[in-house]
Short mmCIF file of C-alpha atoms in Angstrom, two decimals:
data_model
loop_
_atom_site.label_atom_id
_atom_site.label_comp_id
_atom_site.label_asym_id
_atom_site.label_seq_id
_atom_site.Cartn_x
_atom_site.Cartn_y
_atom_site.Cartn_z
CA UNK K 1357 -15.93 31.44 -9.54
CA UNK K 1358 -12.03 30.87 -7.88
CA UNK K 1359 -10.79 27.60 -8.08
CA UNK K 1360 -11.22 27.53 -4.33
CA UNK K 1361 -14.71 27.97 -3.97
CA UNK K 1362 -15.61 25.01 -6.17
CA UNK K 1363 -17.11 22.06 -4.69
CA UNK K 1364 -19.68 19.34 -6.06
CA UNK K 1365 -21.17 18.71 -2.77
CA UNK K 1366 -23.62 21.20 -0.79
CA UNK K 1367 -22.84 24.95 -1.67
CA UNK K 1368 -25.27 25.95 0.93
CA UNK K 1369 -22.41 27.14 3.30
CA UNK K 1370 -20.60 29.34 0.25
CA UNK K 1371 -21.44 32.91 2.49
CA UNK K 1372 -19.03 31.53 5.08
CA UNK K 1373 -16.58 30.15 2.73
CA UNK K 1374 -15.91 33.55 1.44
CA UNK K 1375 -16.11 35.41 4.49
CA UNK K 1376 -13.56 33.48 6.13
CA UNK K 1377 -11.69 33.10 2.54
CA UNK K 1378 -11.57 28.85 3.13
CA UNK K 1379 -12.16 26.79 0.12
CA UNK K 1380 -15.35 25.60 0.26
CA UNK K 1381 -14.80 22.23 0.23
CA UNK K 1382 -13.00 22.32 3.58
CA UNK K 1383 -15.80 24.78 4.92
CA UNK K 1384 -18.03 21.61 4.10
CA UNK K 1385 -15.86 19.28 6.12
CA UNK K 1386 -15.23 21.25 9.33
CA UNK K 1387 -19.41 21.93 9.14
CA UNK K 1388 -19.74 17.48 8.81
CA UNK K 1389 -17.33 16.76 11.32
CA UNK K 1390 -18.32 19.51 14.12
CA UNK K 1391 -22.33 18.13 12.74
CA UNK K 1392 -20.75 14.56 13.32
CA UNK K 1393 -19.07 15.18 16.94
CA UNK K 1394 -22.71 16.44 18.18
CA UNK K 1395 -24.45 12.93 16.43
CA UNK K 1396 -21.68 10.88 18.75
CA UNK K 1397 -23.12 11.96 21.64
CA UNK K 1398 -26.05 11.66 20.84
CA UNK K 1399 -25.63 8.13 19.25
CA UNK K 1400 -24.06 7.30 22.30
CA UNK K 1401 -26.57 8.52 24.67
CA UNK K 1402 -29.87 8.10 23.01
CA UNK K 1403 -29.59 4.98 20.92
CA UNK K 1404 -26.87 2.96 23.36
CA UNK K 1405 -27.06 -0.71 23.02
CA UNK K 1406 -29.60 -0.45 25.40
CA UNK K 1407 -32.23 1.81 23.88
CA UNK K 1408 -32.15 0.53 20.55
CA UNK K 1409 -31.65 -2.68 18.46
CA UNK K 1410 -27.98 -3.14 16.57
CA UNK K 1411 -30.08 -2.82 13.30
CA UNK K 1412 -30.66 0.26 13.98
CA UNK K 1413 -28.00 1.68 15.16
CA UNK K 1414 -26.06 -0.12 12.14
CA UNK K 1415 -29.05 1.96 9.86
CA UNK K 1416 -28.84 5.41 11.75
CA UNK K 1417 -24.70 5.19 11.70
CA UNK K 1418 -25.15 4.16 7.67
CA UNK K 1419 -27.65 6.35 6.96
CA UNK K 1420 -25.73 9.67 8.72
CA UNK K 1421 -22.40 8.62 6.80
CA UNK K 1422 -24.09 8.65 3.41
CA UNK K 1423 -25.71 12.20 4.08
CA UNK K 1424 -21.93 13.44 4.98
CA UNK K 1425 -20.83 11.96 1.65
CA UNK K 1426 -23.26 13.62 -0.39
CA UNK K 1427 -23.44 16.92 1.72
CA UNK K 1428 -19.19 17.24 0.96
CA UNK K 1429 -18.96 15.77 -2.70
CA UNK K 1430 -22.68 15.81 -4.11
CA UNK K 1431 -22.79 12.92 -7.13
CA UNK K 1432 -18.99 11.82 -6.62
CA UNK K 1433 -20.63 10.63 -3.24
CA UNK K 1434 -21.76 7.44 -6.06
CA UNK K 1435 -17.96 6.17 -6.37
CA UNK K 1436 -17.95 5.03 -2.82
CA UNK K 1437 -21.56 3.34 -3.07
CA UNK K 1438 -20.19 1.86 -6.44
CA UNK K 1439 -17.40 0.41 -4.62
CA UNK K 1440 -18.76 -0.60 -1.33
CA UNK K 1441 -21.55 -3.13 -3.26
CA UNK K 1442 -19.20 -4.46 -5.83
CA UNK K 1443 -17.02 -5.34 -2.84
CA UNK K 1444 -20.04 -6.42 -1.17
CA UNK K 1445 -21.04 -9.31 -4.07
CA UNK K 1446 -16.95 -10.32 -4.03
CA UNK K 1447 -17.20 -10.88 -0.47
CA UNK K 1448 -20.44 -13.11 -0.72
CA UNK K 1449 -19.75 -14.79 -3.92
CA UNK K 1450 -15.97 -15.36 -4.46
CA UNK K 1451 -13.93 -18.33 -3.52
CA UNK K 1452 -13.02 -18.15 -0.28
CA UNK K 1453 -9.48 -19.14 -0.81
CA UNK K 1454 -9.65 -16.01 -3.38
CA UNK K 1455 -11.92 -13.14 -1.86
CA UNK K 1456 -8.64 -10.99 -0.64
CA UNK K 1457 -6.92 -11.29 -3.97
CA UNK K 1458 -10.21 -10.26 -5.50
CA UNK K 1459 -11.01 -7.54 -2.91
CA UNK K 1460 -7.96 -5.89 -3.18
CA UNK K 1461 -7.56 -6.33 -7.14
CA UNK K 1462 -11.18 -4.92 -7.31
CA UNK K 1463 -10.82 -1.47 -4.86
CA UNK K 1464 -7.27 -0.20 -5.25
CA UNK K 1465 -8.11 -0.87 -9.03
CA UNK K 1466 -11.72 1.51 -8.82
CA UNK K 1467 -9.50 3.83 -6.42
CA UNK K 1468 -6.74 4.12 -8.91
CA UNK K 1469 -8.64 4.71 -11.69
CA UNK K 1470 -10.68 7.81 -9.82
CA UNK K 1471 -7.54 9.24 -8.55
CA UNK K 1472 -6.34 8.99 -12.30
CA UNK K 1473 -9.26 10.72 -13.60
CA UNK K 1474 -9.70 13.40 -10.92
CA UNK K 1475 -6.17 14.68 -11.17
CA UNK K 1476 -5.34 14.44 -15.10
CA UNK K 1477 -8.93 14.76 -16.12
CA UNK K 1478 -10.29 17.53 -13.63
CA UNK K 1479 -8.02 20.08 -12.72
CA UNK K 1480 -4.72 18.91 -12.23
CA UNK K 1481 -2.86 19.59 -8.90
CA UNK K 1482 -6.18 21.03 -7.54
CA UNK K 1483 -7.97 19.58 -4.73
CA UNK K 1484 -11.31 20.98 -5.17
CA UNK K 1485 -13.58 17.71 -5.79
CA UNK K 1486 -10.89 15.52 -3.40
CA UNK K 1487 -13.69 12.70 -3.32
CA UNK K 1488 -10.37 10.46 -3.01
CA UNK K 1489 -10.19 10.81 0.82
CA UNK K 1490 -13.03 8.57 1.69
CA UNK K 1491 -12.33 6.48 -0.82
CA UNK K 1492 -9.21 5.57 0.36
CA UNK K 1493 -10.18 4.72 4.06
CA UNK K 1494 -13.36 2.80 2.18
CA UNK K 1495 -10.30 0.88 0.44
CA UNK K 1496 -8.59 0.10 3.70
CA UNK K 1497 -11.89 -1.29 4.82
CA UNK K 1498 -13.00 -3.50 2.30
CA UNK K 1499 -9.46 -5.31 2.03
CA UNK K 1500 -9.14 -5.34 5.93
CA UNK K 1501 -12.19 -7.37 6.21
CA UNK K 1502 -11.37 -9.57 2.99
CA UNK K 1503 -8.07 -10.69 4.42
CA UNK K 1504 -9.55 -11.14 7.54
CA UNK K 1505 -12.45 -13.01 6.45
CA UNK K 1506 -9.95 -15.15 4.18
CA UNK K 1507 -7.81 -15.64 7.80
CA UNK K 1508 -10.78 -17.02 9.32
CA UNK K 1509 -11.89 -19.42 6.32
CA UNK K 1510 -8.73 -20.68 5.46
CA UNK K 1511 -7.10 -21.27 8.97
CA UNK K 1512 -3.77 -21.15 7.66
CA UNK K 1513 -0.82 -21.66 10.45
CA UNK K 1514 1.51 -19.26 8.36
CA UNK K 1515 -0.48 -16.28 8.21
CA UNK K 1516 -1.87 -16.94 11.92
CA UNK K 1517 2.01 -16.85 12.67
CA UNK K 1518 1.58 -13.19 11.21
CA UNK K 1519 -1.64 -11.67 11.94
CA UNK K 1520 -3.72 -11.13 14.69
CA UNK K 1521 -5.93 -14.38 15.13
CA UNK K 1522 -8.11 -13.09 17.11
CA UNK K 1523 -9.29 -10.44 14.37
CA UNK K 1524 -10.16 -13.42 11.65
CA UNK K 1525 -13.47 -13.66 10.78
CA UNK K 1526 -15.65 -16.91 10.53
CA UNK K 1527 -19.00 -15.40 9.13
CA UNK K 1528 -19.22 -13.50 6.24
CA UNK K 1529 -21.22 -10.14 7.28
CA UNK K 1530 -24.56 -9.13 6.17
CA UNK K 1531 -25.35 -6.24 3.80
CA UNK K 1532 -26.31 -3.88 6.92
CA UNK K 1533 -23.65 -4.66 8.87
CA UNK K 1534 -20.97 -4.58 5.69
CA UNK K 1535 -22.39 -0.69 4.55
CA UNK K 1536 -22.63 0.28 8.51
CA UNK K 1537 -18.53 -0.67 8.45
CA UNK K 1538 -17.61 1.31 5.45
CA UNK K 1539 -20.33 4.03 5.43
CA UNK K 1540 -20.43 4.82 9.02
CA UNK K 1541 -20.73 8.76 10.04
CA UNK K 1542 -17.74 8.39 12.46
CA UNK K 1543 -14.99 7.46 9.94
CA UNK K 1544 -16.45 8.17 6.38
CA UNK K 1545 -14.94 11.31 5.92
CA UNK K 1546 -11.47 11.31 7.33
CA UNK K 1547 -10.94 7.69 8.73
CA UNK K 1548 -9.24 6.34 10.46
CA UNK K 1549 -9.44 2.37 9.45
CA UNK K 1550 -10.28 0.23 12.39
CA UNK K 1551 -10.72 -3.54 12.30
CA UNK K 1552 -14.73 -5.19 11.53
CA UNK K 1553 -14.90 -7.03 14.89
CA UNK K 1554 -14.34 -4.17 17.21
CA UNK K 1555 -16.88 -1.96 15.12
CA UNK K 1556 -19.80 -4.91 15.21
CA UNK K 1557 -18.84 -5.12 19.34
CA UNK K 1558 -19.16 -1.73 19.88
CA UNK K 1559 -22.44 -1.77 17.77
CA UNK K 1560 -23.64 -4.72 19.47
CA UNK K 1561 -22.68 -2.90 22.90
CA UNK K 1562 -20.01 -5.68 23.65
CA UNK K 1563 -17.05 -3.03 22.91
CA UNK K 1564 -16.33 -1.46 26.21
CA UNK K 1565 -17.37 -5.10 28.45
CA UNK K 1566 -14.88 -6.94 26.30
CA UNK K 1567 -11.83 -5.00 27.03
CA UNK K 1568 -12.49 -4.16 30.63
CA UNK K 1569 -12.66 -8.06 31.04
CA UNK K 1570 -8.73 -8.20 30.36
CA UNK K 1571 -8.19 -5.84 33.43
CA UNK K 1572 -10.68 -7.23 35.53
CA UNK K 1573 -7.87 -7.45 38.45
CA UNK K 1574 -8.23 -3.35 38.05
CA UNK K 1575 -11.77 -3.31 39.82
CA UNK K 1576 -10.61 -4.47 43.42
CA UNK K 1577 -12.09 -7.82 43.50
CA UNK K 1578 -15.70 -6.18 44.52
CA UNK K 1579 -18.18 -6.89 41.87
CA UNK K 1580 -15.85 -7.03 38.79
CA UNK K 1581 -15.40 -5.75 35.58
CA UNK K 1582 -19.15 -6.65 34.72
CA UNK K 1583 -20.80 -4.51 37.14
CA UNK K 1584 -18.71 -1.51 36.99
CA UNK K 1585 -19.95 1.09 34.58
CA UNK K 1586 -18.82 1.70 31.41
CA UNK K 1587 -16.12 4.53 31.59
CA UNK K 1588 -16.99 7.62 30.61
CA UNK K 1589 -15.01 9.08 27.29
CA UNK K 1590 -15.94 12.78 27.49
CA UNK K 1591 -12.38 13.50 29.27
CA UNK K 1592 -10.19 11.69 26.51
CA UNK K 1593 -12.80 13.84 24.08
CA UNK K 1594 -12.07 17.29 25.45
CA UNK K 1595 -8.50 16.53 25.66
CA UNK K 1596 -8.86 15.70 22.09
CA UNK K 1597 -10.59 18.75 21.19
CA UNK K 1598 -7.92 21.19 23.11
CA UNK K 1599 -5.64 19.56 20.60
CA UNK K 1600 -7.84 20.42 17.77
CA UNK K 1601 -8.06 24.16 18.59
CA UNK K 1602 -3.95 24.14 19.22
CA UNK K 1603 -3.16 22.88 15.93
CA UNK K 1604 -6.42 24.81 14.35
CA UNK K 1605 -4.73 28.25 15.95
CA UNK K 1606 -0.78 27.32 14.89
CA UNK K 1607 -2.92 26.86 11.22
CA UNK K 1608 -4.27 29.92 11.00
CA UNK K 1609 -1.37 31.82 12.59
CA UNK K 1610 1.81 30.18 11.14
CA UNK K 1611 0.93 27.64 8.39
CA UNK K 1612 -0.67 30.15 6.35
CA UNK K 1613 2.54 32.25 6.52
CA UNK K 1614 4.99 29.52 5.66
CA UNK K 1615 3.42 27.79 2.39
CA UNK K 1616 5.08 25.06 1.42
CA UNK K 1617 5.12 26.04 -2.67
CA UNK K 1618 7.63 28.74 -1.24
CA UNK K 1619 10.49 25.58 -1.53
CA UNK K 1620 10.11 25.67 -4.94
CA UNK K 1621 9.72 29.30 -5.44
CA UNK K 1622 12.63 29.79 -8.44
CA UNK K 1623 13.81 33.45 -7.16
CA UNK K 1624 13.72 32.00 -3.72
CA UNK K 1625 15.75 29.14 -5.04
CA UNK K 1626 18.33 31.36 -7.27
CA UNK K 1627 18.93 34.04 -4.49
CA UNK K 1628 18.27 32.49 -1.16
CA UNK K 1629 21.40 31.34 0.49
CA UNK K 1630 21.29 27.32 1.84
CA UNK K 1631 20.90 27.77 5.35
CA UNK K 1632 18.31 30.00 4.72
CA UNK K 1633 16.60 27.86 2.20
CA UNK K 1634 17.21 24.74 4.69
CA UNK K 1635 15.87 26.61 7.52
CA UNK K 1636 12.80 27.24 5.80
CA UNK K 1637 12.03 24.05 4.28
CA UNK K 1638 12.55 22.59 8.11
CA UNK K 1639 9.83 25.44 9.54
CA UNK K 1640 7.45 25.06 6.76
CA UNK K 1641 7.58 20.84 7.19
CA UNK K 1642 6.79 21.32 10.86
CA UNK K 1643 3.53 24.05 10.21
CA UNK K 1644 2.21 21.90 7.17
CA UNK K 1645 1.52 18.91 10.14
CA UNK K 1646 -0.97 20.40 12.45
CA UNK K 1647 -3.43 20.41 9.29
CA UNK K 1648 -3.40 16.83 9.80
CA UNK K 1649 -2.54 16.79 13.15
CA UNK K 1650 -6.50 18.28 13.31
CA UNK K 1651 -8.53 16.23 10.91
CA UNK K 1652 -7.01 13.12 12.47
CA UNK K 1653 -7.62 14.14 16.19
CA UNK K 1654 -11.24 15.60 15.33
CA UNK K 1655 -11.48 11.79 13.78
CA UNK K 1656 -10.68 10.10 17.30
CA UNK K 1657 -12.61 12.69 18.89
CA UNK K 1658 -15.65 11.65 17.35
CA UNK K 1659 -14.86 8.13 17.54
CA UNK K 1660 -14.36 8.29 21.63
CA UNK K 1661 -17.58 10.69 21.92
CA UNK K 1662 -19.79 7.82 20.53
CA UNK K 1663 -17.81 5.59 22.98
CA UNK K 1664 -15.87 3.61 20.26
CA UNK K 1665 -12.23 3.30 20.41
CA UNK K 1666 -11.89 2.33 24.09
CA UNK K 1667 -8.54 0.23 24.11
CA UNK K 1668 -8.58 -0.87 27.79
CA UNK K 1669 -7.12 -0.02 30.86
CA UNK K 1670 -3.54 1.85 30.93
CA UNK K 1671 -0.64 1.32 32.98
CA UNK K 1672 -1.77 4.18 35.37
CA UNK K 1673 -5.07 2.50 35.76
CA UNK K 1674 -7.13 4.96 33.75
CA UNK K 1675 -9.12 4.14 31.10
CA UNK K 1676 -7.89 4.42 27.38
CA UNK K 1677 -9.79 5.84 24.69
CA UNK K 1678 -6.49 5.39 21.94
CA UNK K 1679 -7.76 1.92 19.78
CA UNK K 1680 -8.08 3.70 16.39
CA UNK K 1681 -5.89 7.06 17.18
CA UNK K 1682 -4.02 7.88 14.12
CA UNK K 1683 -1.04 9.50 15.41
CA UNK K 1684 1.28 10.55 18.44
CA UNK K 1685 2.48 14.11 18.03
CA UNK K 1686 4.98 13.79 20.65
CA UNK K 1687 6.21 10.52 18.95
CA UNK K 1688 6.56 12.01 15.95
CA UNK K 1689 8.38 15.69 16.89
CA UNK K 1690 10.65 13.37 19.00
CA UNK K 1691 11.17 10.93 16.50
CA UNK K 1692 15.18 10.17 16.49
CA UNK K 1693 14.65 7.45 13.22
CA UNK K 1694 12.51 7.16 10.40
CA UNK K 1695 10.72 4.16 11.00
CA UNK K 1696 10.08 5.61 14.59
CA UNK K 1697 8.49 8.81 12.50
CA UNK K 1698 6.36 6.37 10.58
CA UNK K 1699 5.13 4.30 13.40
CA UNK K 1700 4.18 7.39 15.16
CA UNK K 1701 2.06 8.84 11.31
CA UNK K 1702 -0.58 7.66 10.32
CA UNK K 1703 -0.93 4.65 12.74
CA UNK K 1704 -3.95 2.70 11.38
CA UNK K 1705 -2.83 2.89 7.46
CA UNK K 1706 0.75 1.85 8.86
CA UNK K 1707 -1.39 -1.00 10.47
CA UNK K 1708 -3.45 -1.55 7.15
CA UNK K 1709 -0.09 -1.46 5.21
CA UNK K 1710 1.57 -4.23 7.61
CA UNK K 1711 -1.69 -6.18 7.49
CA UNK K 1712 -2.51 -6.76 4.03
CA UNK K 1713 1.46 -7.01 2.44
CA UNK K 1714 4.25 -6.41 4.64
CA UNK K 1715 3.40 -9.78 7.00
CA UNK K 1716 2.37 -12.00 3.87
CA UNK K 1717 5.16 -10.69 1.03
CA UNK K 1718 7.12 -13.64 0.83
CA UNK K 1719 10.53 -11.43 -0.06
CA UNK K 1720 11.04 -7.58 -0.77
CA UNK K 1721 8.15 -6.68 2.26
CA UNK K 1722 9.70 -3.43 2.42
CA UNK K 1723 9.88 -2.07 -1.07
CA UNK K 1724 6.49 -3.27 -1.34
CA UNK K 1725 5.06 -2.14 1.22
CA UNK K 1726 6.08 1.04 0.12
CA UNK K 1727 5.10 0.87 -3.43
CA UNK K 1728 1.33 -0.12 -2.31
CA UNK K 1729 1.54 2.84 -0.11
CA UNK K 1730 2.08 5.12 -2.91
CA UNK K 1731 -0.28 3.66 -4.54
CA UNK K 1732 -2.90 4.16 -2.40
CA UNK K 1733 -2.03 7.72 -1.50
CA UNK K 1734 -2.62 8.47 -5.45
CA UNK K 1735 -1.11 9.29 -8.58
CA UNK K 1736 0.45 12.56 -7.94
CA UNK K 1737 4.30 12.19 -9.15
CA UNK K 1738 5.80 13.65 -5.70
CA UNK K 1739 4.21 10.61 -3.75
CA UNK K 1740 6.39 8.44 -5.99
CA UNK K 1741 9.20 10.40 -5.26
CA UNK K 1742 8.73 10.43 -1.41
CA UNK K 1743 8.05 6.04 -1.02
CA UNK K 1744 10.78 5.12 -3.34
CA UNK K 1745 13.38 7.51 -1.44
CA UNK K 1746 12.21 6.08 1.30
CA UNK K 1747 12.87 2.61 0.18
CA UNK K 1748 17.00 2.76 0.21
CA UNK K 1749 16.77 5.30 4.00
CA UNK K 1750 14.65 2.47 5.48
CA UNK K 1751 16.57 -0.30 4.31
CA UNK K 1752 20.24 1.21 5.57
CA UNK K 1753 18.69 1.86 8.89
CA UNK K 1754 17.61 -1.79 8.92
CA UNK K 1755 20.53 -2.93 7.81
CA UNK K 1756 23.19 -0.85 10.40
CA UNK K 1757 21.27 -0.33 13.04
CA UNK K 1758 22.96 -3.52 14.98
CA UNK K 1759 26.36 -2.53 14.28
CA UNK K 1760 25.95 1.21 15.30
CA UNK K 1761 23.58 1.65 18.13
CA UNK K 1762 25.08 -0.52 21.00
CA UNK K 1763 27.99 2.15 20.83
CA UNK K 1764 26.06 4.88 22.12
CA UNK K 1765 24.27 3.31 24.86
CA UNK K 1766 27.44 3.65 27.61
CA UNK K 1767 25.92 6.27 29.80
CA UNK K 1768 22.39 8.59 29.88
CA UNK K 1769 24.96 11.72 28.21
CA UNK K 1770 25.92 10.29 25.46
CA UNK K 1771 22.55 8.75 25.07
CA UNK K 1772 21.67 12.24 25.01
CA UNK K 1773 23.98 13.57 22.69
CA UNK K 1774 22.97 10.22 20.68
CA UNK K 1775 19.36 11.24 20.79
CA UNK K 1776 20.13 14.95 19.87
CA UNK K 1777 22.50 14.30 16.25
CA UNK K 1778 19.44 11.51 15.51
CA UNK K 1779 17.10 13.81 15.96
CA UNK K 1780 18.77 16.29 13.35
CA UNK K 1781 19.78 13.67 11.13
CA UNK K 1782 15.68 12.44 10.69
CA UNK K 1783 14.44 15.79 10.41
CA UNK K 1784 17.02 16.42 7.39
CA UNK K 1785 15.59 13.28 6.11
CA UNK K 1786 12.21 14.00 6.67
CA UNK K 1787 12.92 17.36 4.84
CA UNK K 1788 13.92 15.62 2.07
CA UNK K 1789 12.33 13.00 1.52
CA UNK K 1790 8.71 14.11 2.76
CA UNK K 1791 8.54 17.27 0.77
CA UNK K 1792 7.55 16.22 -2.70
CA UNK K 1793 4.47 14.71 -0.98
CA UNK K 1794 3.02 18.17 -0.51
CA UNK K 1795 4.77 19.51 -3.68
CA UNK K 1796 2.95 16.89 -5.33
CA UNK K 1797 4.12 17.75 -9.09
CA UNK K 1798 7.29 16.95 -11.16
CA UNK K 1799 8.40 20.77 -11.99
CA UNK K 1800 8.17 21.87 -8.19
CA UNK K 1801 9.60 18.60 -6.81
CA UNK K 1802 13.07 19.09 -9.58
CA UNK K 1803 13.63 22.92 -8.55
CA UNK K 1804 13.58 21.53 -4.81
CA UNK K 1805 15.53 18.65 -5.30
CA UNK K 1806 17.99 20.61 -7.37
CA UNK K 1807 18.17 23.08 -4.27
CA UNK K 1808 18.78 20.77 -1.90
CA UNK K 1809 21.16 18.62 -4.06
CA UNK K 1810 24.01 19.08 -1.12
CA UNK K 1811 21.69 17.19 1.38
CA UNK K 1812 21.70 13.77 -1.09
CA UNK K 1813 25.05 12.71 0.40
CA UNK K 1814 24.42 13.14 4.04
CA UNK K 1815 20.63 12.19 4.34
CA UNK K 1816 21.98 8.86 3.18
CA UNK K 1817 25.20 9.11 4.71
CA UNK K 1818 23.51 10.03 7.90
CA UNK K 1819 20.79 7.37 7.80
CA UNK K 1820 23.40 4.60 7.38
CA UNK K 1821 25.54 5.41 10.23
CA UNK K 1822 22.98 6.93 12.48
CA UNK K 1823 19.61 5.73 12.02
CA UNK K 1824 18.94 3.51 15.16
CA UNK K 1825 16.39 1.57 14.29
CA UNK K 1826 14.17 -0.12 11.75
CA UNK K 1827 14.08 -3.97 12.98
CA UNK K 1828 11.09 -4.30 10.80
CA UNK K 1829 7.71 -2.58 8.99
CA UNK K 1830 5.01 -1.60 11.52
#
């Protein structure tokens, strides 16, 4: 059987696989999530707060996560139980003043070894069995809730001078409520990480009331915020879903005709001229995004459909279903910087990242926080490459961007002009730097970076006289 069509989870949907020629571990995860965006509703219709008790809508939630697991990655599905409970007796047995060192020690330990084993043991550079994905959002989770639980315990004025108080825990959580957090069918799969209080509110059916009572002016002094009804999220979901076909169409129409192992294609390489090989290494960066762009959108989707992720009112007065959304496409097409790229990628592991080392490293936050990002993303050499280039682009756009930027900021056209050469500048940097994350390997990663060995002087040329801004990790 191809590489492709190998999964250890459920073959029971190999007929499609091979009609449609996906691999059928992807086949498996489009079936879960489209499964999981029907259970939402459901969840959220039929057993609301107020048809059914929080235990069991912690057991259904628990209980629908741990078939996904299974259905996608049959008996790897046992890492994540393996971790969850060993987390689970660190969290009710360590020293308090401890449990985050311990948590963290414990599950980016179990996660590295995996990600070791899956990609030097089984198959090299192939993602068939990629049990690594939940993994890693079941990593976020368990040290989220360890540092926060540690916040809570330990009351220290410091790290409430960091962190968000009001996210500390006091209580450590039960074994339903702690499996429900990290098992849950709405985020087991794909994400994205979202913080233990606001998952035990919505489960407890205080989620939506809570919010709505910071924008209790909004409801024209009638009844108030306690008597309106909760807002519907089937708008925010469709809207959601419209992007999901988008990116699922530009997928299937360019992606697949600009693969990104073309960059390191050697007769491409020897015969190409730069621009051309530039141009295409741009084109094939933007197509290789909507692939996430989808998983992480189909993620919120789910989320809103269940009514979780409601972040409040907006400043138009309509209601925002954005909490736990992972991205901002505009943000990051638009981006003019790279730290305005990053805070626009991947926002809950950039919030996870900021959380758990940036705020409490007492020196070197950034090259840190970079190094436990590659970390966590795996063991693949072209993540390496990608967070320690990063290192010295972030640091020179921290560094210049209060000498450099006032200049530009005279009149809207140069502003403009300003916006425009930033723009260019990041996407050359972006092209650089981002691309041995989907090369992954060493030999690839050299024949691109021996390509492209003209852009080393100006993506850091560029980024220390143009980047405008970086005033700190977020």
């Amino acid at each position: 059987m191809d590489a492709a069509f190998k999964t250890t989870g459920s073959k029971w949907l190999l007929p499609v696989s091979e009609y449609f020629g996906f691999p059928l571990d992807q086949v498996n995860f489009l079936a879960c999530q489209l499964f999981g965006l029907a259970a939402a509703f459901w969840f959220r219709l039929y057993l609301s707060p107020s048809h059914a008790s929080p235990l069991v809508r912690h057991a259904v939630a628990t209980l629908l996560g741990i078939t996904f697991v299974i259905f996608c990655f049959g008996w790897y599905s046992a890492h994540l139980l393996t971790v969850v409970l060993s987390s689970y007796l660190i969290i009710i047995k360590a020293d308090i003043n401890n449990v985050h060192r311990y948590s963290m020690v414990m599950a980016m330990g179990y996660l590295t070894v995996c990600q070791i084993s899956r990609v030097f043991i089984f198959n090299y550079g192939i993602l068939s069995t990629d049990f690594s994905g939940p993994l890693m959002i079941v990593t976020q989770k368990i040290t989220t809730l360890a540092f926060q639980l540690h916040d809570g315990k330990t009351k220290d004025a410091q790290i409430y001078m960091h962190t968000n108080a009001s996210m500390s825990l006091v209580n450590r959580p039960s074994l339903t409520e702690y499996l429900s957090y990290n098992l849950n069918f709405l985020s087991v799969l794909v994400g994205p990480c979202n913080n233990y209080k606001d998952y035990v509110d919505f489960i407890e059916g205080r989620h939506i009331r809570r919010r709505l009572s910071q924008h209790s002016g909004t409801c024209n002094g009638q009844n108030g915020y306690d008597k309106m009804p909760d807002p519907s999220p089937v708008s925010a979901v469709c809207h959601k879903l419209l992007v999901c076909c988008g990116c699922m169409l530009f997928f299937l129409i360019v992606t697949r005709s600009l693969p990104i192992s073309y960059n390191a294609d050697t007769d491409f390489v020897s015969h190409a001229p730069f621009l051309t090989r530039l141009t295409y290494a741009f084109f094939s960066i933007q197509a290789a995004r909507p692939k996430f762009y989808f998983a992480w959108t189909l993620a919120d989707a789910i989320n809103n459909g269940a009514g979780y992720g409601f972040k409040g009112i907006d400043e138009n007065g309509k209601p925002s279903w954005d909490l736990i959304c992972n991205l901002n496409i505009w943000g990051i097409e638009t981006a003019t910087s790279f730290k305005t790229f990053i805070d626009n990628w991947n926002i809950q592991t950039g919030v996870w990242l900021k959380t758990v080392c940036y705020d409490r490293a007492p020196r070197y936050r950034v090259e840190l926080t970079f190094i436990l990002s590659a970390l966590w993303h795996g063991v693949y050499p072209g993540y390496y490459f990608t967070f320690i280039t990063a290192i010295p682009i972030t640091m020179a756009a921290r560094a210049i961007r209060k000498n450099f930027r006032h200049h530009f900021l005279c009149s809207r056209g140069v502003k403009l002009v300003y916006d425009i050469i930033t723009w260019a500048a990041t996407q050359l940097a972006i092209c650089y730097t981002v691309m041995p994350f989907l090369l992954l390997a060493v030999e690839p990663t050299m024949v691109y970076y021996r390509s492209f060995s003209l852009l080393i002087p100006f993506v850091f040329t560029a980024n220390l006289l143009i980047c405008n801004s970086f005033p700190g990790f977020s």
